[in-house]
Short mmCIF file of C-alpha atoms in Angstrom, two decimals:
data_model
loop_
_atom_site.label_atom_id
_atom_site.label_comp_id
_atom_site.label_asym_id
_atom_site.label_seq_id
_atom_site.Cartn_x
_atom_site.Cartn_y
_atom_site.Cartn_z
CA MET A 7 15.04 14.16 16.28
CA PRO A 8 17.76 15.62 18.49
CA VAL A 9 16.48 17.71 21.38
CA GLU A 10 17.82 21.21 21.57
CA PRO A 11 19.44 21.96 24.96
CA ALA A 12 17.65 24.42 27.17
CA ASP A 13 18.84 27.98 26.87
CA SER A 14 21.41 28.43 29.63
CA THR A 15 22.09 32.11 28.95
CA PRO A 16 21.84 33.96 32.27
CA PRO A 17 19.21 36.71 32.45
CA GLN A 18 20.45 40.16 31.64
CA GLY A 19 20.03 41.88 35.01
CA ASP A 20 17.57 41.11 37.78
CA VAL A 21 13.94 40.84 36.81
CA ALA A 22 11.44 42.00 39.44
CA ASP A 23 8.63 39.64 40.36
CA GLU A 24 6.18 42.52 40.52
CA PRO A 25 3.58 42.98 37.84
CA PRO A 26 3.82 45.95 35.46
CA GLY A 27 2.78 49.24 37.04
CA HIS A 28 3.57 48.10 40.60
CA GLU A 29 6.15 50.44 42.05
CA PRO A 30 8.29 49.22 44.94
CA PRO A 31 8.03 51.12 48.23
CA SER A 32 10.24 54.21 48.42
CA THR A 33 13.43 53.90 50.47
CA THR A 34 13.93 57.69 50.63
CA PRO A 35 13.28 59.10 54.13
CA ALA A 36 10.24 61.38 54.34
CA PRO A 37 10.88 65.02 55.07
CA ASP A 38 10.31 66.17 58.65
CA GLY A 39 6.64 66.61 59.51
CA ALA A 40 5.49 64.91 56.31
CA ARG A 41 3.47 61.76 56.26
CA PRO A 42 5.27 58.84 54.67
CA PRO A 43 4.12 57.97 51.16
CA ARG A 44 1.08 55.75 51.16
CA ARG A 45 1.71 52.17 49.95
CA ARG A 46 -0.62 51.39 47.09
CA GLY A 47 -2.53 48.08 47.01
CA PRO A 48 -2.77 45.67 44.10
CA GLY A 49 -3.77 47.30 40.85
CA PRO A 50 -6.52 46.34 38.40
CA PHE A 51 -4.18 43.95 36.61
CA LEU A 52 -3.79 41.72 39.67
CA LEU A 53 -7.42 42.02 40.74
CA ILE A 54 -9.10 41.38 37.38
CA VAL A 55 -6.79 40.25 34.53
CA VAL A 56 -4.67 37.65 36.35
CA PRO A 57 -7.61 35.77 37.96
CA THR A 58 -9.41 35.76 34.61
CA MET A 59 -6.38 34.27 32.88
CA VAL A 60 -6.11 31.58 35.57
CA VAL A 61 -9.75 30.62 35.05
CA ILE A 62 -9.35 30.49 31.24
CA VAL A 63 -6.24 28.32 31.44
CA GLY A 64 -7.89 25.99 33.94
CA VAL A 65 -11.05 25.56 31.86
CA SER A 66 -9.04 25.00 28.68
CA GLY A 67 -6.98 22.34 30.39
CA PHE A 68 -10.10 20.57 31.62
CA LEU A 69 -11.72 20.62 28.16
CA ALA A 70 -8.54 19.30 26.54
CA LEU A 71 -8.31 16.45 29.03
CA THR A 72 -11.94 15.48 28.59
CA GLY A 73 -11.71 15.58 24.80
CA VAL A 74 -14.15 18.47 24.36
CA LEU A 75 -11.39 20.67 23.03
CA SER A 76 -9.90 19.14 19.91
CA PRO A 77 -6.17 18.37 19.86
CA ALA A 78 -5.75 20.67 16.90
CA LEU A 79 -6.98 23.58 18.96
CA SER A 80 -5.22 22.67 22.18
CA GLU A 81 -1.86 21.89 20.60
CA GLY A 82 -1.50 24.70 18.12
CA SER A 83 -2.12 25.14 14.44
CA GLY A 84 0.53 22.75 13.07
CA PRO A 85 -0.41 20.21 10.38
CA ALA A 86 -2.38 17.21 11.59
CA PRO A 87 -0.69 13.82 11.14
CA THR A 88 -1.78 11.92 8.03
CA SER A 89 -2.74 8.25 8.03
CA VAL A 90 -0.61 5.59 6.36
CA SER A 91 -3.54 4.52 4.25
CA ASN A 92 -6.86 6.07 3.29
CA VAL A 93 -8.82 2.83 3.23
CA ASP A 94 -10.18 0.89 6.18
CA ALA A 95 -8.75 -2.62 6.47
CA SER A 96 -12.28 -4.03 6.34
CA TYR A 97 -12.25 -3.42 2.57
CA VAL A 98 -9.18 -5.59 1.97
CA PRO A 99 -11.28 -8.79 1.53
CA TRP A 100 -13.35 -7.00 -1.11
CA LEU A 101 -10.17 -5.83 -2.86
CA ARG A 102 -8.91 -9.42 -2.88
CA LYS A 103 -12.19 -10.73 -4.22
CA ALA A 104 -12.32 -8.05 -6.93
CA ALA A 105 -8.77 -8.89 -8.05
CA ASP A 106 -9.59 -12.61 -8.37
CA ALA A 107 -11.08 -11.98 -11.79
CA CYS A 108 -7.69 -11.73 -13.53
CA GLU A 109 -3.93 -12.04 -13.00
CA VAL A 110 -2.98 -8.49 -14.01
CA VAL A 111 -5.03 -6.63 -11.39
CA THR A 112 -3.95 -6.95 -7.73
CA PRO A 113 -5.76 -5.83 -4.56
CA SER A 114 -3.17 -3.13 -3.90
CA LEU A 115 -3.42 -1.86 -7.49
CA LEU A 116 -7.19 -1.46 -7.15
CA ALA A 117 -6.75 0.34 -3.83
CA ALA A 118 -4.11 2.69 -5.26
CA GLN A 119 -6.33 3.41 -8.27
CA ILE A 120 -9.30 4.27 -6.04
CA ASP A 121 -7.03 6.47 -3.91
CA ARG A 122 -5.97 8.33 -7.05
CA LEU A 123 -9.57 8.70 -8.25
CA SER A 124 -11.21 9.80 -5.01
CA GLY A 125 -8.94 9.38 -2.00
CA TRP A 126 -11.53 6.81 -0.87
CA ASN A 127 -13.97 9.67 -0.45
CA ASN A 128 -17.56 8.84 -1.41
CA ASP A 129 -18.56 12.50 -1.57
CA THR A 130 -18.37 14.20 -4.93
CA ALA A 131 -19.64 17.45 -6.37
CA SER A 132 -20.05 15.81 -9.78
CA LEU A 133 -23.35 14.15 -10.62
CA SER A 134 -21.81 12.41 -13.62
CA GLN A 135 -19.18 10.50 -11.61
CA GLN A 136 -20.20 8.96 -8.32
CA GLY A 137 -18.71 6.98 -5.46
CA ILE A 138 -15.15 6.07 -4.55
CA ALA A 139 -14.49 4.65 -8.04
CA ARG A 140 -16.12 7.62 -9.82
CA PHE A 141 -18.42 5.58 -12.08
CA THR A 142 -20.68 7.24 -14.63
CA ASP A 143 -24.25 6.01 -14.96
CA ALA A 144 -23.41 4.29 -18.24
CA GLN A 145 -20.39 2.54 -16.75
CA TRP A 146 -22.38 1.43 -13.72
CA ARG A 147 -25.08 -0.12 -15.90
CA THR A 148 -22.35 -2.28 -17.44
CA TRP A 149 -20.20 -3.15 -14.42
CA GLY A 150 -22.27 -2.47 -11.31
CA ARG A 151 -23.92 -5.22 -9.26
CA ASP A 152 -25.21 -5.75 -5.74
CA ASP A 153 -22.08 -7.63 -4.69
CA ASP A 154 -22.60 -7.29 -0.94
CA ALA A 155 -26.23 -8.47 -1.29
CA ASN A 156 -27.69 -5.59 0.72
CA GLY A 157 -30.62 -5.20 -1.65
CA ARG A 158 -29.28 -2.39 -3.82
CA SER A 159 -26.62 -1.91 -6.47
CA SER A 160 -25.00 1.52 -6.12
CA PRO A 161 -21.71 3.20 -6.98
CA LEU A 162 -22.04 4.87 -3.56
CA ASP A 163 -21.78 1.46 -1.90
CA PRO A 164 -17.99 1.01 -1.46
CA ALA A 165 -18.10 -2.80 -1.65
CA ASP A 166 -20.13 -2.70 -4.87
CA ALA A 167 -17.80 -0.04 -6.28
CA VAL A 168 -14.63 -2.04 -5.51
CA MET A 169 -16.03 -5.15 -7.18
CA ALA A 170 -17.26 -3.20 -10.21
CA LEU A 171 -13.86 -1.56 -10.69
CA GLY A 172 -12.23 -4.98 -10.52
CA ARG A 173 -14.49 -6.27 -13.30
CA TYR A 174 -13.89 -3.17 -15.39
CA ASP A 175 -10.10 -3.27 -14.99
CA CYS A 176 -9.94 -7.00 -15.71
CA SER A 177 -11.94 -6.46 -18.89
CA LEU A 178 -9.43 -3.81 -19.96
CA ALA A 179 -6.56 -6.13 -18.98
CA LYS A 180 -7.95 -8.85 -21.25
CA GLU A 181 -8.24 -6.40 -24.15
CA VAL A 182 -4.67 -5.13 -23.86
CA THR A 183 -3.35 -8.66 -23.31
CA ASP A 184 -4.96 -9.74 -26.59
CA LEU A 185 -3.51 -6.67 -28.31
CA ARG A 186 -0.04 -7.41 -26.98
CA THR A 187 -0.29 -11.07 -27.98
CA LYS A 188 -1.11 -9.98 -31.54
CA GLY A 189 1.85 -7.58 -31.49
CA THR A 190 -0.40 -4.53 -31.86
CA VAL A 191 0.87 -2.95 -28.64
CA SER A 192 3.90 -3.41 -26.42
CA GLY A 193 4.62 -2.71 -22.78
CA ASN A 194 3.85 -3.82 -19.26
CA LEU A 195 0.31 -5.19 -18.90
CA VAL A 196 -0.40 -3.24 -15.71
CA ASP A 197 0.72 -0.02 -17.40
CA LEU A 198 -1.33 -0.77 -20.50
CA THR A 199 -4.40 -1.59 -18.40
CA LEU A 200 -4.18 1.67 -16.44
CA ALA A 201 -3.58 3.57 -19.67
CA ALA A 202 -6.68 1.98 -21.21
CA TYR A 203 -8.65 3.04 -18.15
CA ALA A 204 -7.35 6.62 -18.30
CA GLU A 205 -7.45 7.23 -22.06
CA GLY A 206 -9.34 4.31 -23.58
CA THR A 207 -8.26 1.14 -25.38
CA ASP A 208 -8.44 2.90 -28.75
CA ALA A 209 -5.82 5.45 -27.65
CA VAL A 210 -3.51 2.62 -26.53
CA THR A 211 -4.05 0.84 -29.86
CA ARG A 212 -3.31 3.98 -31.89
CA THR A 213 -0.01 4.67 -30.14
CA GLY A 214 0.99 1.02 -29.76
CA HIS A 215 2.05 1.67 -26.15
CA VAL A 216 1.14 3.80 -23.16
CA PRO A 217 -0.06 7.19 -24.51
CA THR A 218 1.73 10.25 -23.20
CA ALA A 219 -1.56 11.61 -21.86
CA ALA A 220 -1.89 8.59 -19.56
CA ARG A 221 1.58 8.69 -18.02
CA ALA A 222 0.73 11.13 -15.23
CA PHE A 223 -2.18 8.92 -14.14
CA LEU A 224 0.10 5.86 -14.12
CA GLU A 225 2.74 7.56 -12.02
CA GLU A 226 0.21 8.84 -9.50
CA VAL A 227 -1.27 5.36 -9.06
CA LYS A 228 2.18 3.77 -8.73
CA GLU A 229 3.23 6.32 -6.10
CA ARG A 230 0.41 4.98 -3.94
CA LEU A 231 1.17 1.29 -4.46
CA PRO A 232 3.72 0.70 -1.64
CA GLN A 233 1.35 1.75 1.17
CA TYR A 234 -1.39 -0.53 -0.17
CA ASP A 235 1.00 -3.43 -0.70
CA ALA A 236 1.80 -3.06 3.00
CA LEU A 237 -1.88 -2.83 3.94
CA VAL A 238 -2.73 -6.04 2.06
CA ARG A 239 0.22 -7.89 3.62
CA GLN A 240 -0.80 -6.71 7.10
CA ASN A 241 -4.30 -8.11 6.56
CA PRO A 242 -3.79 -11.62 5.16
CA ASP A 243 -6.66 -13.60 3.72
CA PRO A 244 -7.74 -16.19 6.33
CA ALA A 245 -8.56 -18.64 3.53
CA ASP A 246 -5.06 -18.24 2.10
CA GLY A 247 -3.68 -18.88 5.55
CA ARG A 248 -5.58 -22.15 5.79
CA ASN A 249 -4.54 -23.14 2.29
CA ALA A 250 -0.91 -22.32 2.86
CA SER A 251 -0.32 -23.53 6.42
CA ALA A 252 3.35 -24.00 5.50
CA ILE A 253 2.70 -26.97 3.19
CA LEU A 254 5.77 -26.39 1.00
CA VAL A 255 9.26 -27.51 1.96
CA PRO A 256 12.10 -25.02 1.36
CA PRO A 257 13.42 -24.89 -2.24
CA ALA A 258 16.95 -24.13 -1.01
CA SER A 259 19.06 -24.89 2.07
CA THR A 260 18.87 -21.27 3.25
CA LEU A 261 15.91 -18.91 2.97
CA THR A 262 17.60 -15.51 3.24
CA VAL A 263 15.21 -13.07 1.56
CA THR A 264 17.05 -10.49 -0.53
CA SER A 265 13.94 -9.06 -2.23
CA PRO A 266 10.41 -9.71 -0.89
CA PHE A 267 7.11 -10.15 -2.67
CA GLY A 268 5.39 -6.86 -3.54
CA SER A 269 5.77 -3.68 -5.55
CA ARG A 270 9.36 -2.65 -6.27
CA GLU A 271 11.58 -0.92 -8.82
CA HIS A 272 13.37 -3.52 -10.93
CA PRO A 273 17.13 -3.16 -10.35
CA LEU A 274 17.93 -3.50 -14.07
CA THR A 275 14.95 -2.08 -15.97
CA GLY A 276 14.06 0.64 -13.44
CA VAL A 277 10.37 -0.18 -13.94
CA THR A 278 8.22 -0.18 -10.79
CA LYS A 279 5.82 -3.12 -10.78
CA LEU A 280 4.80 -6.17 -8.77
CA HIS A 281 7.71 -8.42 -7.80
CA THR A 282 5.78 -11.62 -8.38
CA GLY A 283 7.87 -13.83 -6.12
CA VAL A 284 10.57 -13.71 -3.49
CA ASP A 285 14.33 -13.72 -4.07
CA PHE A 286 16.43 -16.01 -1.88
CA GLY A 287 20.14 -15.24 -1.75
CA ALA A 288 22.25 -18.33 -2.44
CA PRO A 289 25.68 -19.07 -3.92
CA GLN A 290 26.19 -20.01 -7.56
CA GLY A 291 25.53 -23.70 -8.12
CA ALA A 292 23.63 -24.30 -4.86
CA PRO A 293 20.99 -27.04 -5.22
CA VAL A 294 17.34 -26.11 -5.81
CA SER A 295 14.62 -28.65 -5.04
CA ALA A 296 10.89 -29.11 -5.60
CA THR A 297 8.80 -27.84 -2.71
CA ARG A 298 5.99 -30.38 -3.11
CA ASP A 299 5.07 -33.45 -5.17
CA GLY A 300 3.94 -32.53 -8.65
CA ARG A 301 4.52 -32.57 -12.39
CA VAL A 302 6.95 -30.33 -14.26
CA LYS A 303 4.88 -28.07 -16.50
CA PHE A 304 7.78 -26.08 -18.00
CA ALA A 305 11.57 -26.36 -17.93
CA ASP A 306 13.46 -24.19 -20.41
CA MET A 307 15.35 -20.93 -21.00
CA THR A 308 13.41 -17.63 -21.05
CA ALA A 309 14.58 -14.11 -21.76
CA ALA A 310 13.68 -12.52 -18.42
CA TYR A 311 13.69 -15.45 -15.99
CA GLY A 312 16.64 -17.32 -17.52
CA ASN A 313 16.46 -21.05 -16.89
CA ARG A 314 13.01 -21.52 -15.40
CA VAL A 315 11.06 -24.46 -13.98
CA VAL A 316 7.30 -24.45 -13.38
CA ILE A 317 5.75 -27.29 -11.33
CA ASP A 318 2.03 -28.08 -11.15
CA HIS A 319 1.13 -29.46 -7.71
CA GLY A 320 -2.55 -30.15 -8.40
CA THR A 321 -5.37 -28.55 -6.43
CA ILE A 322 -5.43 -27.25 -2.86
CA ALA A 323 -8.92 -26.55 -1.46
CA GLY A 324 -10.21 -26.50 -5.03
CA LYS A 325 -7.54 -24.12 -6.35
CA ARG A 326 -4.64 -25.01 -8.63
CA LEU A 327 -1.23 -24.62 -6.95
CA GLU A 328 1.94 -24.01 -8.96
CA THR A 329 5.50 -23.06 -8.02
CA THR A 330 8.27 -21.61 -10.18
CA TYR A 331 12.09 -21.58 -9.88
CA SER A 332 14.03 -19.06 -11.98
CA HIS A 333 17.51 -17.75 -12.94
CA LEU A 334 18.91 -21.28 -12.59
CA SER A 335 22.41 -21.98 -13.86
CA ALA A 336 21.36 -25.51 -14.86
CA LEU A 337 18.11 -27.46 -15.29
CA GLN A 338 17.82 -30.94 -13.76
CA VAL A 339 14.26 -31.78 -14.85
CA THR A 340 12.30 -31.83 -18.11
CA ALA A 341 8.71 -30.92 -18.94
CA GLY A 342 6.27 -33.73 -18.14
CA GLN A 343 8.51 -35.27 -15.47
CA THR A 344 7.00 -36.20 -12.09
CA VAL A 345 8.86 -34.88 -9.03
CA THR A 346 8.59 -35.36 -5.29
CA ALA A 347 9.13 -32.85 -2.49
CA GLY A 348 12.87 -32.32 -2.01
CA SER A 349 13.94 -33.79 -5.36
CA PRO A 350 16.41 -31.66 -7.41
CA VAL A 351 15.11 -29.37 -10.13
CA GLY A 352 18.22 -27.25 -10.87
CA LEU A 353 21.12 -25.17 -9.57
CA VAL A 354 21.15 -21.55 -8.40
CA GLY A 355 22.44 -19.14 -11.02
CA SER A 356 22.07 -15.68 -12.53
CA THR A 357 20.63 -16.32 -15.99
CA GLY A 358 18.13 -13.94 -17.59
CA LEU A 359 17.57 -10.46 -16.10
CA SER A 360 19.54 -10.89 -12.89
CA THR A 361 22.11 -8.90 -10.94
CA GLY A 362 23.75 -11.91 -9.29
CA PRO A 363 23.22 -15.52 -8.18
CA HIS A 364 19.88 -16.04 -6.43
CA LEU A 365 16.67 -18.06 -6.64
CA HIS A 366 13.52 -16.26 -7.74
CA PHE A 367 10.72 -18.39 -6.29
CA GLU A 368 7.00 -17.92 -6.99
CA VAL A 369 3.75 -19.42 -5.74
CA LEU A 370 0.62 -19.18 -7.92
CA LEU A 371 -2.88 -20.08 -6.71
CA ASP A 372 -5.32 -20.38 -9.62
CA GLY A 373 -2.91 -18.28 -11.68
CA GLN A 374 -2.71 -15.50 -9.08
CA TYR A 375 0.70 -14.59 -7.68
CA THR A 376 0.76 -14.79 -3.89
CA ASP A 377 3.43 -14.16 -1.26
CA PRO A 378 5.47 -17.41 -1.13
CA VAL A 379 6.77 -17.01 2.42
CA PRO A 380 3.59 -18.08 4.31
CA TRP A 381 3.54 -21.27 2.23
CA LEU A 382 7.02 -22.35 3.24
CA SER A 383 7.77 -24.54 6.21
CA THR A 384 11.04 -23.90 8.01
CA THR A 385 10.85 -27.14 10.00
CA HIS A 386 11.65 -29.51 7.16
#
């Protein structure tokens, strides 16, 4: 913020340094035989008020420095700064664990949902809805467990509440996924899951999409997503770090990220949702290669991803690792084919829903989308 220059306007006339009520000595000669006017001493203001003010200011300064006086009181009544996130980073591992139950629900989505429900505040005036996830007694009997093994299962225990909400949301996600597969409903699975939470699966089924009554809830959760995406990225899972340890070679000759992993607004559809991979900018026709030995699981044209290749790399630390390569202008492998790290799989293109030539690259661990960048080695 630019700093305003100090006011350089000269004072209008001389200002005496005397306090109010202090008259300067008279310069008029005294009449003959008369005693000169008596000079008055300091008035009550100097003797009482000024010393008192000095003491008050000094004590206030001491209290402010020692922390006894709160900054809000010592610095004025302006608004206090707000935190970037309402959740302590120590809960991120629980959010990750809770989201492991299904592909639709992510740690940041759970965090944003809890923020919308309670602002991560355990206190509530309602006896029917308790804890940070605002569970009713009936809901808790179904979804609540003693997940942190502290000897009690309670919606007031944040770790238990996070895990219970993950189970509940994943159950709803399965229901709406089945409905969409049957053609009963249409729409984004995250949106449908949140709508089912807000208004019930029956309401979603009746309308065939996200009910109007649920849209405000969806928007309020999505508004909170970016800060929690950032929080999760800033607190990586140590296990994921050990699994990744840059074990994938680059899929392209340059790794210039044009759109990172995380929540974003799709440039064509305008829908805000998880960007499940990372976009690498590359020229049309640039070679794309397999990042690790594996077997081609899928190689064909799709509506959204265009020409797409999915490679199964087997298990890493007991979890299945897959990579995908999308928007290709040409496919150079077929389903069932065995590939080695660095072997060609296709050419960069802009097929499917794409704004220009690039490679959309994804890493999935046990079916869960994860940030591809930590997996990639830049030394190969």
